[in-house]
PDB file of C-alpha atoms in Angstrom:
ATOM      1  CA  UNK A 274      12.655 -19.464   0.185  1.00 96.00           C
ATOM      2  CA  UNK A 275       9.640 -20.614   2.186  1.00 98.00           C
ATOM      3  CA  UNK A 276       9.379 -19.007   5.608  1.00 98.00           C
ATOM      4  CA  UNK A 277       7.133 -20.208   8.438  1.00 98.00           C
ATOM      5  CA  UNK A 278       5.724 -17.968  11.111  1.00 98.00           C
ATOM      6  CA  UNK A 279       4.432 -19.660  14.218  1.00 98.00           C
ATOM      7  CA  UNK A 280       2.261 -17.149  16.170  1.00 96.00           C
ATOM      8  CA  UNK A 281       0.045 -14.886  14.261  1.00 96.00           C
ATOM      9  CA  UNK A 282      -0.292 -11.944  16.566  1.00 94.00           C
ATOM     10  CA  UNK A 283       1.041  -8.526  15.967  1.00 95.00           C
ATOM     11  CA  UNK A 284       4.741  -9.545  15.743  1.00 96.00           C
ATOM     12  CA  UNK A 285       4.130 -12.549  13.671  1.00 97.00           C
ATOM     13  CA  UNK A 286       1.900 -10.687  11.199  1.00 98.00           C
ATOM     14  CA  UNK A 287       4.252  -7.654  10.984  1.00 98.00           C
ATOM     15  CA  UNK A 288       7.085  -9.930  10.171  1.00 98.00           C
ATOM     16  CA  UNK A 289       4.942 -11.638   7.459  1.00 98.00           C
ATOM     17  CA  UNK A 290       3.982  -8.250   6.070  1.00 98.00           C
ATOM     18  CA  UNK A 291       7.517  -6.969   6.068  1.00 98.00           C
ATOM     19  CA  UNK A 292       8.685 -10.148   4.276  1.00 98.00           C
ATOM     20  CA  UNK A 293       6.005  -9.731   1.552  1.00 96.00           C
ATOM     21  CA  UNK A 294       6.745  -6.016   0.975  1.00 95.00           C
ATOM     22  CA  UNK A 295      10.570  -6.524   0.950  1.00 94.00           C
ATOM     23  CA  UNK A 296      10.449  -9.598  -1.296  1.00 95.00           C
ATOM     24  CA  UNK A 297      12.114 -11.587   1.454  1.00 95.00           C
ATOM     25  CA  UNK A 298      10.282 -14.840   0.820  1.00 97.00           C
ATOM     26  CA  UNK A 299       8.711 -16.810  -2.011  1.00 97.00           C
ATOM     27  CA  UNK A 300       6.165 -18.225   0.353  1.00 98.00           C
ATOM     28  CA  UNK A 301       4.951 -17.298   3.875  1.00 98.00           C
ATOM     29  CA  UNK A 302       2.935 -19.724   6.063  1.00 98.00           C
ATOM     30  CA  UNK A 303       1.187 -18.579   9.195  1.00 98.00           C
ATOM     31  CA  UNK A 304       0.491 -21.163  11.902  1.00 98.00           C
ATOM     32  CA  UNK A 305      -1.399 -20.266  15.129  1.00 97.00           C
ATOM     33  CA  UNK A 306      -3.295 -22.021  17.867  1.00 94.00           C
ATOM     34  CA  UNK A 307      -6.226 -19.919  16.672  1.00 96.00           C
ATOM     35  CA  UNK A 308      -6.569 -21.177  13.050  1.00 97.00           C
ATOM     36  CA  UNK A 309      -8.980 -18.325  12.238  1.00 98.00           C
ATOM     37  CA  UNK A 310      -6.474 -15.793  13.255  1.00 98.00           C
ATOM     38  CA  UNK A 311      -3.608 -17.302  11.056  1.00 98.00           C
ATOM     39  CA  UNK A 312      -6.119 -17.526   8.161  1.00 98.00           C
ATOM     40  CA  UNK A 313      -7.187 -13.814   8.522  1.00 98.00           C
ATOM     41  CA  UNK A 314      -3.564 -12.590   8.725  1.00 98.00           C
ATOM     42  CA  UNK A 315      -2.523 -14.703   5.718  1.00 98.00           C
ATOM     43  CA  UNK A 316      -5.471 -13.200   3.659  1.00 98.00           C
ATOM     44  CA  UNK A 317      -4.763  -9.671   4.807  1.00 98.00           C
ATOM     45  CA  UNK A 318      -1.012  -9.908   3.976  1.00 98.00           C
ATOM     46  CA  UNK A 319      -1.849 -11.601   0.628  1.00 98.00           C
ATOM     47  CA  UNK A 320      -3.982  -8.486  -0.377  1.00 98.00           C
ATOM     48  CA  UNK A 321      -0.694  -6.386  -0.097  1.00 97.00           C
ATOM     49  CA  UNK A 322       1.335  -8.684  -2.436  1.00 97.00           C
ATOM     50  CA  UNK A 323       0.037  -7.113  -5.712  1.00 97.00           C
ATOM     51  CA  UNK A 324       1.588  -3.880  -4.444  1.00 97.00           C
ATOM     52  CA  UNK A 325       4.996  -5.386  -3.800  1.00 95.00           C
ATOM     53  CA  UNK A 326       6.711  -8.554  -4.799  1.00 95.00           C
ATOM     54  CA  UNK A 327       5.377 -11.990  -5.805  1.00 96.00           C
ATOM     55  CA  UNK A 328       4.903 -14.099  -2.710  1.00 97.00           C
ATOM     56  CA  UNK A 329       2.428 -16.960  -1.815  1.00 98.00           C
ATOM     57  CA  UNK A 330       0.868 -16.257   1.594  1.00 98.00           C
ATOM     58  CA  UNK A 331      -1.208 -18.862   3.354  1.00 98.00           C
ATOM     59  CA  UNK A 332      -2.242 -20.353   6.653  1.00 98.00           C
ATOM     60  CA  UNK A 333      -2.033 -23.908   7.874  1.00 98.00           C
ATOM     61  CA  UNK A 334      -1.127 -26.388  10.613  1.00 97.00           C
ATOM     62  CA  UNK A 335       2.398 -27.469  11.650  1.00 98.00           C
ATOM     63  CA  UNK A 336       2.681 -29.861   8.853  1.00 98.00           C
ATOM     64  CA  UNK A 337       2.365 -26.873   6.320  1.00 98.00           C
ATOM     65  CA  UNK A 338       5.872 -25.829   7.586  1.00 98.00           C
ATOM     66  CA  UNK A 339       7.472 -28.712   5.737  1.00 98.00           C
ATOM     67  CA  UNK A 340      10.255 -27.499   3.463  1.00 98.00           C
ATOM     68  CA  UNK A 341      10.700 -24.071   5.180  1.00 98.00           C
ATOM     69  CA  UNK A 342      14.202 -22.636   5.254  1.00 98.00           C
ATOM     70  CA  UNK A 343      13.534 -20.452   8.208  1.00 98.00           C
ATOM     71  CA  UNK A 344      10.664 -20.623  10.897  1.00 98.00           C
ATOM     72  CA  UNK A 345      10.087 -17.488  12.947  1.00 98.00           C
ATOM     73  CA  UNK A 346       8.893 -18.309  16.423  1.00 98.00           C
ATOM     74  CA  UNK A 347       6.545 -15.479  17.566  1.00 96.00           C
ATOM     75  CA  UNK A 348       4.312 -17.549  19.815  1.00 92.00           C
ATOM     76  CA  UNK A 349       3.707 -16.660  23.411  1.00 80.00           C
ATOM     77  CA  UNK A 350       1.862 -14.213  25.643  1.00 70.00           C
ATOM     78  CA  UNK A 351       2.396 -10.400  25.142  1.00 65.00           C
ATOM     79  CA  UNK A 352       4.333  -8.185  27.485  1.00 66.00           C
ATOM     80  CA  UNK A 353       1.986  -6.284  29.835  1.00 71.00           C
ATOM     81  CA  UNK A 354       2.445  -2.562  30.479  1.00 76.00           C
ATOM     82  CA  UNK A 355       5.131  -2.026  33.051  1.00 75.00           C
ATOM     83  CA  UNK A 356       6.266  -5.657  32.842  1.00 69.00           C
ATOM     84  CA  UNK A 357       9.972  -6.382  32.150  1.00 67.00           C
ATOM     85  CA  UNK A 358      10.761  -8.927  29.472  1.00 57.00           C
ATOM     86  CA  UNK A 359      12.382 -11.292  32.022  1.00 62.00           C
ATOM     87  CA  UNK A 360       9.176 -11.442  34.034  1.00 67.00           C
ATOM     88  CA  UNK A 361       7.585 -13.032  30.954  1.00 69.00           C
ATOM     89  CA  UNK A 362       9.730 -16.130  31.497  1.00 75.00           C
ATOM     90  CA  UNK A 363       7.492 -18.371  33.602  1.00 72.00           C
ATOM     91  CA  UNK A 364       4.430 -17.563  31.458  1.00 73.00           C
ATOM     92  CA  UNK A 365       6.074 -18.284  28.117  1.00 76.00           C
ATOM     93  CA  UNK A 366       8.561 -21.176  28.792  1.00 81.00           C
ATOM     94  CA  UNK A 367       5.961 -23.972  28.880  1.00 78.00           C
ATOM     95  CA  UNK A 368       4.053 -22.859  25.835  1.00 82.00           C
ATOM     96  CA  UNK A 369       7.308 -22.404  23.953  1.00 86.00           C
ATOM     97  CA  UNK A 370       8.776 -25.849  24.509  1.00 85.00           C
ATOM     98  CA  UNK A 371       5.779 -27.506  23.079  1.00 88.00           C
ATOM     99  CA  UNK A 372       5.715 -25.274  19.998  1.00 94.00           C
ATOM    100  CA  UNK A 373       9.426 -26.053  19.193  1.00 95.00           C
ATOM    101  CA  UNK A 374       9.033 -29.601  19.235  1.00 94.00           C
ATOM    102  CA  UNK A 375       6.186 -29.541  16.656  1.00 96.00           C
ATOM    103  CA  UNK A 376       8.076 -27.085  14.378  1.00 98.00           C
ATOM    104  CA  UNK A 377      11.304 -29.318  14.254  1.00 97.00           C
ATOM    105  CA  UNK A 378       9.152 -32.421  13.634  1.00 97.00           C
ATOM    106  CA  UNK A 379       7.446 -30.698  10.543  1.00 98.00           C
ATOM    107  CA  UNK A 380      10.669 -28.761   9.356  1.00 98.00           C
ATOM    108  CA  UNK A 381      13.831 -30.432  10.623  1.00 97.00           C
ATOM    109  CA  UNK A 382      16.036 -28.572   8.192  1.00 97.00           C
ATOM    110  CA  UNK A 383      14.809 -25.082   8.954  1.00 98.00           C
ATOM    111  CA  UNK A 384      16.841 -22.429  10.937  1.00 98.00           C
ATOM    112  CA  UNK A 385      14.752 -21.340  13.983  1.00 98.00           C
ATOM    113  CA  UNK A 386      14.406 -17.525  14.329  1.00 98.00           C
ATOM    114  CA  UNK A 387      13.179 -16.698  17.805  1.00 98.00           C
ATOM    115  CA  UNK A 388      11.106 -13.535  18.396  1.00 96.00           C
ATOM    116  CA  UNK A 389       9.191 -14.370  21.713  1.00 91.00           C
ATOM    117  CA  UNK A 390      10.223 -12.566  24.720  1.00 88.00           C
ATOM    118  CA  UNK A 391      12.272 -12.630  26.896  1.00 87.00           C
ATOM    119  CA  UNK A 392      14.117 -13.558  23.551  1.00 94.00           C
ATOM    120  CA  UNK A 393      17.510 -14.539  25.058  1.00 95.00           C
ATOM    121  CA  UNK A 394      15.965 -17.065  27.486  1.00 92.00           C
ATOM    122  CA  UNK A 395      13.486 -18.314  24.817  1.00 93.00           C
ATOM    123  CA  UNK A 396      16.449 -18.850  22.458  1.00 96.00           C
ATOM    124  CA  UNK A 397      18.063 -21.021  24.971  1.00 95.00           C
ATOM    125  CA  UNK A 398      14.820 -22.925  25.504  1.00 93.00           C
ATOM    126  CA  UNK A 399      14.346 -23.362  21.816  1.00 95.00           C
ATOM    127  CA  UNK A 400      17.953 -24.807  21.506  1.00 96.00           C
ATOM    128  CA  UNK A 401      17.287 -27.334  24.230  1.00 93.00           C
ATOM    129  CA  UNK A 402      13.874 -28.247  22.872  1.00 93.00           C
ATOM    130  CA  UNK A 403      15.096 -28.556  19.232  1.00 96.00           C
ATOM    131  CA  UNK A 404      18.281 -30.455  19.594  1.00 96.00           C
ATOM    132  CA  UNK A 405      19.731 -28.233  16.848  1.00 97.00           C
ATOM    133  CA  UNK A 406      23.209 -26.821  16.857  1.00 98.00           C
ATOM    134  CA  UNK A 407      23.460 -23.363  18.348  1.00 97.00           C
ATOM    135  CA  UNK A 408      24.198 -21.585  15.048  1.00 98.00           C
ATOM    136  CA  UNK A 409      20.792 -22.622  13.682  1.00 98.00           C
ATOM    137  CA  UNK A 410      18.720 -21.350  16.602  1.00 98.00           C
ATOM    138  CA  UNK A 411      18.970 -17.500  16.441  1.00 98.00           C
ATOM    139  CA  UNK A 412      17.267 -14.982  18.646  1.00 98.00           C
ATOM    140  CA  UNK A 413      16.496 -11.616  17.195  1.00 98.00           C
ATOM    141  CA  UNK A 414      18.255 -10.289  20.199  1.00 97.00           C
ATOM    142  CA  UNK A 415      19.275  -6.619  20.194  1.00 98.00           C
ATOM    143  CA  UNK A 416      18.680  -6.105  16.422  1.00 98.00           C
ATOM    144  CA  UNK A 417      15.794  -3.720  17.181  1.00 98.00           C
ATOM    145  CA  UNK A 418      17.679  -2.030  20.104  1.00 98.00           C
ATOM    146  CA  UNK A 419      20.613  -1.473  17.774  1.00 98.00           C
ATOM    147  CA  UNK A 420      18.234   0.054  15.136  1.00 98.00           C
ATOM    148  CA  UNK A 421      16.905   2.402  17.797  1.00 98.00           C
ATOM    149  CA  UNK A 422      20.467   3.421  18.839  1.00 98.00           C
ATOM    150  CA  UNK A 423      21.426   4.163  15.219  1.00 98.00           C
ATOM    151  CA  UNK A 424      18.172   6.108  14.588  1.00 98.00           C
ATOM    152  CA  UNK A 425      18.595   8.302  17.634  1.00 98.00           C
ATOM    153  CA  UNK A 426      22.366   8.939  16.860  1.00 98.00           C
ATOM    154  CA  UNK A 427      21.565   9.728  13.277  1.00 98.00           C
ATOM    155  CA  UNK A 428      18.884  12.141  14.356  1.00 98.00           C
ATOM    156  CA  UNK A 429      21.276  13.974  16.792  1.00 98.00           C
ATOM    157  CA  UNK A 430      24.068  14.033  14.158  1.00 98.00           C
ATOM    158  CA  UNK A 431      21.825  14.962  11.219  1.00 98.00           C
ATOM    159  CA  UNK A 432      22.738  12.016   9.156  1.00 98.00           C
ATOM    160  CA  UNK A 433      20.918   8.975   7.940  1.00 98.00           C
ATOM    161  CA  UNK A 434      20.726   6.126  10.426  1.00 97.00           C
ATOM    162  CA  UNK A 435      22.028   3.741   7.800  1.00 97.00           C
ATOM    163  CA  UNK A 436      25.315   5.685   7.890  1.00 97.00           C
ATOM    164  CA  UNK A 437      25.619   5.164  11.678  1.00 98.00           C
ATOM    165  CA  UNK A 438      27.527   2.000  12.729  1.00 97.00           C
ATOM    166  CA  UNK A 439      26.882   1.246  16.373  1.00 97.00           C
ATOM    167  CA  UNK A 440      25.657  -1.710  18.385  1.00 98.00           C
ATOM    168  CA  UNK A 441      23.561  -2.559  21.393  1.00 98.00           C
ATOM    169  CA  UNK A 442      24.769  -5.789  22.943  1.00 98.00           C
ATOM    170  CA  UNK A 443      24.007  -8.243  25.743  1.00 97.00           C
ATOM    171  CA  UNK A 444      20.484  -8.825  26.929  1.00 97.00           C
ATOM    172  CA  UNK A 445      17.526  -7.645  24.873  1.00 96.00           C
ATOM    173  CA  UNK A 446      16.190  -5.822  27.974  1.00 91.00           C
ATOM    174  CA  UNK A 447      16.998  -3.845  30.927  1.00 92.00           C
ATOM    175  CA  UNK A 448      20.771  -4.739  31.195  1.00 95.00           C
ATOM    176  CA  UNK A 449      21.579  -4.185  27.536  1.00 97.00           C
ATOM    177  CA  UNK A 450      24.730  -2.235  26.746  1.00 98.00           C
ATOM    178  CA  UNK A 451      24.921   0.687  24.305  1.00 98.00           C
ATOM    179  CA  UNK A 452      28.545   0.584  22.891  1.00 98.00           C
ATOM    180  CA  UNK A 453      29.564   4.091  22.489  1.00 98.00           C
ATOM    181  CA  UNK A 454      33.250   3.461  22.322  1.00 96.00           C
ATOM    182  CA  UNK A 455      33.253   1.843  18.827  1.00 95.00           C
ATOM    183  CA  UNK A 456      30.249   3.688  17.396  1.00 97.00           C
ATOM    184  CA  UNK A 457      31.016   5.338  13.970  1.00 97.00           C
ATOM    185  CA  UNK A 458      29.530   8.003  11.657  1.00 97.00           C
ATOM    186  CA  UNK A 459      30.636   6.598   8.331  1.00 95.00           C
ATOM    187  CA  UNK A 460      34.301   6.061   9.124  1.00 94.00           C
ATOM    188  CA  UNK A 461      34.657   8.635  11.928  1.00 96.00           C
ATOM    189  CA  UNK A 462      34.100   8.071  15.666  1.00 96.00           C
ATOM    190  CA  UNK A 463      30.790   9.594  16.584  1.00 97.00           C
ATOM    191  CA  UNK A 464      32.284  11.788  19.425  1.00 96.00           C
ATOM    192  CA  UNK A 465      34.746  13.307  17.092  1.00 96.00           C
ATOM    193  CA  UNK A 466      32.086  13.738  14.221  1.00 97.00           C
ATOM    194  CA  UNK A 467      29.636  15.324  16.760  1.00 97.00           C
ATOM    195  CA  UNK A 468      32.201  17.803  17.999  1.00 96.00           C
ATOM    196  CA  UNK A 469      33.307  18.741  14.441  1.00 95.00           C
ATOM    197  CA  UNK A 470      29.651  19.674  13.369  1.00 96.00           C
ATOM    198  CA  UNK A 471      28.902  21.469  16.616  1.00 97.00           C
ATOM    199  CA  UNK A 472      26.627  19.003  18.292  1.00 97.00           C
ATOM    200  CA  UNK A 473      28.838  17.479  21.047  1.00 97.00           C
ATOM    201  CA  UNK A 474      27.800  14.217  22.733  1.00 97.00           C
ATOM    202  CA  UNK A 475      27.484  15.631  26.138  1.00 97.00           C
ATOM    203  CA  UNK A 476      26.561  13.409  29.017  1.00 97.00           C
ATOM    204  CA  UNK A 477      23.065  14.843  28.942  1.00 97.00           C
ATOM    205  CA  UNK A 478      22.760  13.937  25.165  1.00 98.00           C
ATOM    206  CA  UNK A 479      24.145  10.376  25.854  1.00 97.00           C
ATOM    207  CA  UNK A 480      21.688   9.966  28.776  1.00 97.00           C
ATOM    208  CA  UNK A 481      18.841  11.029  26.581  1.00 98.00           C
ATOM    209  CA  UNK A 482      19.769   8.643  23.783  1.00 98.00           C
ATOM    210  CA  UNK A 483      20.331   5.832  26.316  1.00 97.00           C
ATOM    211  CA  UNK A 484      16.804   6.402  27.788  1.00 97.00           C
ATOM    212  CA  UNK A 485      15.409   6.588  24.289  1.00 97.00           C
ATOM    213  CA  UNK A 486      16.846   3.254  23.411  1.00 97.00           C
ATOM    214  CA  UNK A 487      16.412   1.381  26.676  1.00 95.00           C
ATOM    215  CA  UNK A 488      12.732   2.519  27.508  1.00 94.00           C
ATOM    216  CA  UNK A 489      11.389   2.467  24.007  1.00 94.00           C
ATOM    217  CA  UNK A 490       9.542  -0.719  24.389  1.00 92.00           C
ATOM    218  CA  UNK A 491       7.978   0.454  27.655  1.00 91.00           C
ATOM    219  CA  UNK A 492       6.775   3.719  26.141  1.00 94.00           C
ATOM    220  CA  UNK A 493       5.319   1.915  23.083  1.00 94.00           C
ATOM    221  CA  UNK A 494       3.629  -0.738  25.148  1.00 91.00           C
ATOM    222  CA  UNK A 495       2.066   1.881  27.406  1.00 93.00           C
ATOM    223  CA  UNK A 496       0.781   3.822  24.380  1.00 96.00           C
ATOM    224  CA  UNK A 497      -0.537   0.994  22.140  1.00 93.00           C
ATOM    225  CA  UNK A 498      -0.042  -2.381  24.036  1.00 89.00           C
ATOM    226  CA  UNK A 499       2.782  -3.969  22.221  1.00 89.00           C
ATOM    227  CA  UNK A 500       5.608  -3.313  19.733  1.00 93.00           C
ATOM    228  CA  UNK A 501       5.499  -4.914  16.351  1.00 96.00           C
ATOM    229  CA  UNK A 502       6.512  -2.828  13.261  1.00 97.00           C
ATOM    230  CA  UNK A 503      10.159  -2.375  14.348  1.00 97.00           C
ATOM    231  CA  UNK A 504      10.782  -6.022  15.273  1.00 97.00           C
ATOM    232  CA  UNK A 505       8.785  -7.227  12.223  1.00 98.00           C
ATOM    233  CA  UNK A 506      11.225  -5.397   9.940  1.00 98.00           C
ATOM    234  CA  UNK A 507      14.236  -6.649  11.892  1.00 98.00           C
ATOM    235  CA  UNK A 508      13.011 -10.235  11.518  1.00 98.00           C
ATOM    236  CA  UNK A 509      12.507  -9.788   7.762  1.00 98.00           C
ATOM    237  CA  UNK A 510      16.023  -8.423   7.474  1.00 98.00           C
ATOM    238  CA  UNK A 511      17.546 -11.385   9.281  1.00 98.00           C
ATOM    239  CA  UNK A 512      15.629 -13.738   6.975  1.00 98.00           C
ATOM    240  CA  UNK A 513      16.851 -12.088   3.944  1.00 97.00           C
ATOM    241  CA  UNK A 514      20.557 -12.361   5.247  1.00 98.00           C
ATOM    242  CA  UNK A 515      19.966 -15.981   5.504  1.00 98.00           C
ATOM    243  CA  UNK A 516      18.139 -16.485   2.234  1.00 98.00           C
ATOM    244  CA  UNK A 517      20.719 -14.594   0.226  1.00 98.00           C
ATOM    245  CA  UNK A 518      23.752 -15.846   2.206  1.00 98.00           C
ATOM    246  CA  UNK A 519      24.614 -12.093   2.699  1.00 98.00           C
ATOM    247  CA  UNK A 520      27.053 -12.629   5.513  1.00 98.00           C
ATOM    248  CA  UNK A 521      25.873  -9.413   7.047  1.00 97.00           C
ATOM    249  CA  UNK A 522      26.676  -8.394  10.616  1.00 98.00           C
ATOM    250  CA  UNK A 523      23.679  -8.259  12.918  1.00 98.00           C
ATOM    251  CA  UNK A 524      23.380  -8.081  16.677  1.00 98.00           C
ATOM    252  CA  UNK A 525      21.617 -11.350  17.211  1.00 98.00           C
ATOM    253  CA  UNK A 526      21.448 -13.895  20.105  1.00 98.00           C
ATOM    254  CA  UNK A 527      22.676 -17.454  20.251  1.00 98.00           C
ATOM    255  CA  UNK A 528      23.823 -19.660  23.036  1.00 97.00           C
ATOM    256  CA  UNK A 529      27.499 -19.009  23.492  1.00 96.00           C
ATOM    257  CA  UNK A 530      29.586 -21.487  25.222  1.00 95.00           C
ATOM    258  CA  UNK A 531      31.717 -19.044  27.122  1.00 94.00           C
ATOM    259  CA  UNK A 532      31.516 -15.239  27.289  1.00 94.00           C
ATOM    260  CA  UNK A 533      33.885 -13.508  29.728  1.00 94.00           C
ATOM    261  CA  UNK A 534      33.766 -16.488  31.905  1.00 94.00           C
ATOM    262  CA  UNK A 535      29.942 -16.868  31.868  1.00 94.00           C
ATOM    263  CA  UNK A 536      29.068 -20.218  30.332  1.00 93.00           C
ATOM    264  CA  UNK A 537      26.384 -21.391  28.050  1.00 94.00           C
ATOM    265  CA  UNK A 538      24.532 -18.048  27.918  1.00 96.00           C
ATOM    266  CA  UNK A 539      22.313 -16.623  25.022  1.00 97.00           C
ATOM    267  CA  UNK A 540      23.091 -13.020  24.374  1.00 97.00           C
ATOM    268  CA  UNK A 541      23.592 -10.556  21.605  1.00 98.00           C
ATOM    269  CA  UNK A 542      26.998  -9.930  19.982  1.00 98.00           C
ATOM    270  CA  UNK A 543      27.809  -8.888  16.496  1.00 98.00           C
ATOM    271  CA  UNK A 544      27.249 -11.957  14.421  1.00 98.00           C
ATOM    272  CA  UNK A 545      27.844 -12.783  10.872  1.00 98.00           C
ATOM    273  CA  UNK A 546      24.661 -14.317   9.297  1.00 98.00           C
ATOM    274  CA  UNK A 547      24.461 -16.303   6.191  1.00 98.00           C
ATOM    275  CA  UNK A 548      22.604 -19.422   4.670  1.00 97.00           C
ATOM    276  CA  UNK A 549      23.702 -21.745   7.406  1.00 98.00           C
ATOM    277  CA  UNK A 550      22.724 -19.297  10.186  1.00 98.00           C
ATOM    278  CA  UNK A 551      25.349 -17.813  12.375  1.00 98.00           C
ATOM    279  CA  UNK A 552      28.685 -18.143  10.661  1.00 98.00           C
ATOM    280  CA  UNK A 553      30.956 -16.084  12.841  1.00 97.00           C
ATOM    281  CA  UNK A 554      30.890 -14.002  16.052  1.00 97.00           C
ATOM    282  CA  UNK A 555      32.822 -10.867  16.049  1.00 96.00           C
ATOM    283  CA  UNK A 556      34.888  -9.694  19.105  1.00 91.00           C
ATOM    284  CA  UNK A 557      33.419  -6.179  19.723  1.00 87.00           C
ATOM    285  CA  UNK A 558      35.799  -3.238  20.524  1.00 88.00           C
ATOM    286  CA  UNK A 559      34.570  -1.981  23.876  1.00 96.00           C
ATOM    287  CA  UNK A 560      35.829   0.135  26.839  1.00 97.00           C
ATOM    288  CA  UNK A 561      36.593  -1.452  30.205  1.00 97.00           C
ATOM    289  CA  UNK A 562      33.323   0.013  31.612  1.00 97.00           C
ATOM    290  CA  UNK A 563      31.339  -1.445  28.699  1.00 98.00           C
ATOM    291  CA  UNK A 564      33.079  -4.717  29.049  1.00 97.00           C
ATOM    292  CA  UNK A 565      32.081  -4.862  32.867  1.00 97.00           C
ATOM    293  CA  UNK A 566      28.468  -3.853  31.877  1.00 97.00           C
ATOM    294  CA  UNK A 567      28.418  -6.585  29.255  1.00 97.00           C
ATOM    295  CA  UNK A 568      29.656  -9.159  31.550  1.00 97.00           C
ATOM    296  CA  UNK A 569      26.956  -8.238  34.075  1.00 97.00           C
ATOM    297  CA  UNK A 570      24.368  -8.501  31.455  1.00 97.00           C
ATOM    298  CA  UNK A 571      25.567 -12.143  30.700  1.00 97.00           C
ATOM    299  CA  UNK A 572      25.349 -12.891  34.414  1.00 96.00           C
ATOM    300  CA  UNK A 573      21.888 -11.489  34.670  1.00 95.00           C
ATOM    301  CA  UNK A 574      20.775 -13.815  31.761  1.00 95.00           C
ATOM    302  CA  UNK A 575      22.674 -16.835  33.185  1.00 94.00           C
ATOM    303  CA  UNK A 576      21.069 -16.402  36.656  1.00 92.00           C
ATOM    304  CA  UNK A 577      17.715 -16.096  35.053  1.00 87.00           C
ATOM    305  CA  UNK A 578      18.186 -19.287  32.935  1.00 88.00           C
ATOM    306  CA  UNK A 579      19.434 -21.214  35.916  1.00 87.00           C
ATOM    307  CA  UNK A 580      16.083 -20.483  37.757  1.00 80.00           C
ATOM    308  CA  UNK A 581      14.458 -22.818  35.087  1.00 73.00           C
ATOM    309  CA  UNK A 582      16.381 -25.688  36.673  1.00 64.00           C
TER     310      UNK A 582
END
């Protein structure tokens, strides 16, 4: 499958690199308002291909996206140290709308995969600008936050992160909700598993893991200016689920008509992803406190979106 990447900065290039190494695409096309940057990223990633899987990597203009099955939207200005994702809104919205129009004109049949922050709001903007149905405009959402949660839980429990089944839902940002009530280590609830092996999930441990997930981006941005490897791998994983019609469950963001009484809001819930995009949304098993926090997260996103007019 041909994959387009609009925005050849660190996130876009990391996604292209991950796709090439994973064998996630037969062709990757970089597009950027700086053609020299797109060309340099394409050439650099192409030099990694002989060590991995066959993949054609090149740069081009928007017309080079023709025939793409998925287009990753990673265009926009980067998040500054100490800046929340939602504060990026005004700076990114205008740029993004123009980009989406050109992408849909070149590749009308592509699924749009939004990575630009604030990703939930950008997903809603992309939906409006594209005219596509909601299941074909997917935000990466909390897929990275979920990976961070599983990684830290696995580290505490002494098991592989791949054996931890837990989700972060809601906003990809400050109001996100770590769902502890349905978290599993294999088939066993994490709390019971942790107690059984002598590493109980005390309030202190939970707070440390929560902080580790919720503040990860801020720490990374402070240290090196931006995050790119984790989200690049997450985007590649979503693309492969689409390409292979895997019907895997990922915590992605799409515009949802009604969530707990909050209408037309883009937020992350467990979604089944396949060749046509989002095929199904699962109803997460959550506690009353988590439900209240998740509804508040939806309200935060709806209020922010409403400020766009």
